[in-house]
Short mmCIF file of C-alpha atoms in Angstrom, two decimals:
data_model
loop_
_atom_site.label_atom_id
_atom_site.label_comp_id
_atom_site.label_asym_id
_atom_site.label_seq_id
_atom_site.Cartn_x
_atom_site.Cartn_y
_atom_site.Cartn_z
CA MET A 11 42.38 122.92 22.86
CA LEU A 12 43.54 119.67 23.93
CA ALA A 13 42.60 116.33 22.81
CA LEU A 14 41.68 114.07 26.03
CA PRO A 15 42.39 110.57 25.15
CA LEU A 16 39.55 108.05 25.11
CA ASN A 17 40.91 106.20 27.92
CA HIS A 18 41.09 108.96 30.41
CA VAL A 19 38.02 110.48 30.57
CA HIS A 20 37.58 111.35 33.67
CA THR A 21 41.74 113.12 33.79
CA PHE A 22 42.28 116.16 33.05
CA PRO A 23 45.20 117.70 31.68
CA LEU A 24 47.65 119.85 33.58
CA MET A 25 46.47 118.47 36.76
CA HIS A 26 48.78 120.39 38.10
CA THR A 27 47.22 124.12 37.44
CA LEU A 28 44.55 123.44 39.27
CA PRO A 29 44.25 124.81 42.98
CA ASN A 30 44.09 123.10 45.62
CA TYR A 31 40.60 123.35 46.84
CA TYR A 32 39.51 122.21 43.43
CA TRP A 33 40.98 119.27 44.59
CA ALA A 34 39.61 119.09 47.95
CA ARG A 35 36.36 119.23 46.66
CA VAL A 36 35.99 116.83 44.13
CA TYR A 37 38.18 113.95 46.02
CA PRO A 38 38.51 115.24 49.65
CA TYR A 39 40.91 113.12 50.02
CA ASN A 40 43.88 113.99 47.80
CA SER A 41 47.01 112.74 48.30
CA ARG A 42 48.33 116.32 47.19
CA LEU A 43 46.89 117.88 50.18
CA HIS A 44 48.45 115.43 52.47
CA GLY A 45 45.57 114.85 54.68
CA ARG A 46 45.04 118.39 55.54
CA ARG A 47 41.89 120.23 54.76
CA PRO A 48 42.29 122.62 51.97
CA ILE A 49 42.28 126.60 53.13
CA TRP A 50 38.21 127.74 50.94
CA PRO A 51 39.29 131.16 49.77
CA PRO A 52 36.18 133.44 51.10
CA GLN A 53 34.76 133.50 47.41
CA THR A 54 34.70 129.55 47.07
CA ALA A 55 32.65 129.09 50.38
CA ARG A 56 30.23 131.52 49.29
CA LEU A 57 28.82 129.05 45.94
CA LEU A 58 29.02 126.54 48.37
CA ALA A 59 26.89 127.95 51.26
CA VAL A 60 24.24 128.73 47.25
CA GLU A 61 25.11 125.93 46.03
CA ARG A 62 24.13 124.34 48.98
CA MET A 63 21.19 126.31 49.23
CA ALA A 64 20.09 125.68 45.37
CA GLY A 65 20.36 121.55 46.41
CA LYS A 66 18.27 122.32 49.12
CA GLU A 67 15.61 124.40 47.35
CA ASP A 68 16.22 121.69 44.31
CA GLU A 69 15.35 118.75 46.67
CA LYS A 70 12.42 120.51 48.69
CA GLN A 71 10.43 121.43 45.64
CA GLU A 72 11.15 118.16 44.49
CA ARG A 73 10.39 116.06 48.43
CA ASP A 74 7.10 118.81 47.09
CA GLU A 75 6.26 116.85 43.75
CA LEU A 76 6.80 113.85 45.10
CA ALA A 77 4.31 114.88 47.97
CA ASP A 78 1.66 116.06 45.20
CA SER A 79 2.63 113.11 43.03
CA LEU A 80 2.59 110.33 46.32
CA ASN A 81 -0.75 111.93 47.33
CA ASP A 82 -2.28 111.49 43.79
CA LEU A 83 -1.91 108.29 43.39
CA PHE A 84 -3.05 107.62 47.17
CA THR A 85 -6.35 109.20 46.20
CA ASN A 86 -6.74 107.80 43.28
CA LEU A 87 -5.95 104.28 44.61
CA SER A 88 -8.60 105.17 46.53
CA THR A 89 -10.93 105.94 44.57
CA MET A 90 -10.19 103.02 42.52
CA ILE A 91 -11.03 100.46 45.44
CA LYS A 92 -14.40 102.52 46.95
CA GLY A 93 -15.20 102.55 42.91
CA ASP A 94 -14.85 98.44 43.47
CA LEU A 95 -15.52 97.94 46.85
CA GLN A 96 -19.43 99.46 45.57
CA GLY A 97 -19.04 96.98 43.64
CA THR A 98 -19.22 94.27 44.63
CA ASN A 99 -21.21 96.22 47.65
CA ASN A 100 -23.82 96.07 44.67
CA LEU A 101 -23.33 92.57 43.36
CA LEU A 102 -24.31 91.31 46.68
CA GLU A 103 -27.12 93.27 47.34
CA LEU A 104 -29.08 91.95 44.31
CA LEU A 105 -27.64 88.65 45.44
CA GLU A 106 -29.74 88.87 48.51
CA LYS A 107 -33.07 90.28 46.60
CA MET A 108 -32.64 87.01 44.01
CA ASN A 109 -32.51 84.80 47.41
CA LEU A 110 -35.08 86.37 48.88
CA ARG A 111 -37.64 85.98 45.61
CA VAL A 112 -35.97 81.74 45.08
CA ALA A 113 -36.66 81.88 49.00
CA GLU A 114 -40.29 82.97 48.34
CA GLU A 115 -40.48 80.67 45.28
CA TYR A 116 -39.81 77.68 46.95
CA LYS A 117 -41.57 78.41 50.54
CA GLY A 118 -44.39 77.92 47.94
CA LEU A 119 -44.16 75.11 46.16
CA GLY A 120 -42.23 73.69 49.89
CA ASP A 121 -46.49 74.20 50.59
CA VAL A 122 -47.48 72.55 47.56
CA ALA A 123 -45.07 69.58 47.60
CA SER A 124 -46.29 69.29 51.86
CA GLY A 125 -49.99 68.99 50.67
CA LEU A 126 -48.69 66.65 47.46
CA ARG A 127 -47.69 64.37 50.01
CA VAL A 128 -50.65 64.32 51.95
CA PHE A 129 -53.18 63.82 49.15
CA MET A 130 -50.89 61.32 48.02
CA GLU A 131 -50.81 59.06 51.34
CA GLN A 132 -55.10 59.56 50.80
CA LEU A 133 -54.40 57.98 47.69
CA LYS A 134 -52.60 55.31 49.46
CA ALA A 135 -54.34 54.57 52.41
CA LYS A 136 -57.15 54.28 49.44
CA SER A 137 -55.72 52.03 47.08
CA GLY A 138 -55.39 49.24 50.41
CA SER A 139 -59.08 48.68 50.15
CA PHE A 140 -59.20 48.57 46.21
CA ASP A 141 -56.51 45.13 47.26
CA GLU A 142 -59.18 42.77 47.32
CA TYR A 143 -60.62 43.48 44.46
CA VAL A 144 -57.02 43.83 41.82
CA GLN A 145 -57.09 40.49 43.35
CA GLN A 146 -59.50 38.91 42.13
CA ILE A 147 -59.45 40.40 39.02
CA ASP A 148 -56.13 38.90 38.07
CA ALA A 149 -57.64 35.36 39.06
CA ILE A 150 -60.65 36.54 36.69
CA GLU A 151 -58.14 37.55 33.50
CA GLN A 152 -56.22 34.10 34.80
CA GLN A 153 -59.40 32.62 33.76
CA VAL A 154 -59.94 34.23 30.96
CA THR A 155 -56.83 33.11 29.06
CA GLU A 156 -57.07 29.60 30.49
CA PHE A 157 -61.17 30.68 28.08
CA GLU A 158 -59.50 31.61 25.97
CA ALA A 159 -56.73 28.52 25.24
CA VAL A 160 -59.88 26.02 25.89
CA ILE A 161 -61.73 27.95 22.77
CA SER A 162 -58.89 28.12 20.67
CA MET A 163 -58.71 24.14 21.10
CA LEU A 164 -62.28 23.58 20.62
CA ASP A 165 -62.59 25.71 17.38
CA LYS A 166 -59.16 23.09 16.04
CA TYR A 167 -61.13 20.76 17.40
CA VAL A 168 -64.79 21.92 15.61
CA SER A 169 -63.05 22.47 12.52
CA LEU A 170 -61.87 19.74 11.65
CA LEU A 171 -64.82 17.92 12.62
CA GLU A 172 -66.66 20.53 10.04
CA SER A 173 -63.76 19.63 7.47
CA LYS A 174 -63.61 15.58 7.71
CA VAL A 175 -68.04 15.87 7.92
CA GLN A 176 -68.90 18.66 4.91
CA PRO A 177 -67.79 15.87 2.72
CA PHE A 178 -71.49 14.12 3.35
CA TYR A 179 -73.29 16.46 3.85
CA GLN A 180 -74.08 18.62 1.17
CA VAL A 181 -76.19 20.75 1.06
CA PRO A 182 -79.01 21.56 -2.11
CA PRO A 183 -78.08 24.87 -4.41
CA SER A 184 -81.27 26.02 -4.00
#
């Protein structure tokens, strides 16, 4: 057995012993052929035809496998997208139901608010007639405050007079 050098992996020992049709197959423009096409022996032509047919069958089988894989991929992708869209559709239906429920409740609250507005306007009209009475009550309150101040001063004055008069007026013990 011949040992091949590591730096010449793609070269063959005894290259000159290989026939021309081999070199034409490996290197189509081989300098050994001087640009001429090789003449293939009949058995080589049959081998090449078998190889081509096997290559076509392999290629066809690979294409069938690729087509099946792509078909599975697109089927699964379609299923995933349909599921995602169905989930989104379910969320939108839920949101629509919630919006309708909230709209019904706010409609009732709107009726209550308009009733409160009418009630407030009625109270405001009634309170306008009480403004005169409120002014009178404020005036009376002011007068009461002034009277309290006068009474406080009188009380202090009476206390002072009592303290001055008490030593002269003694009540006998009974």
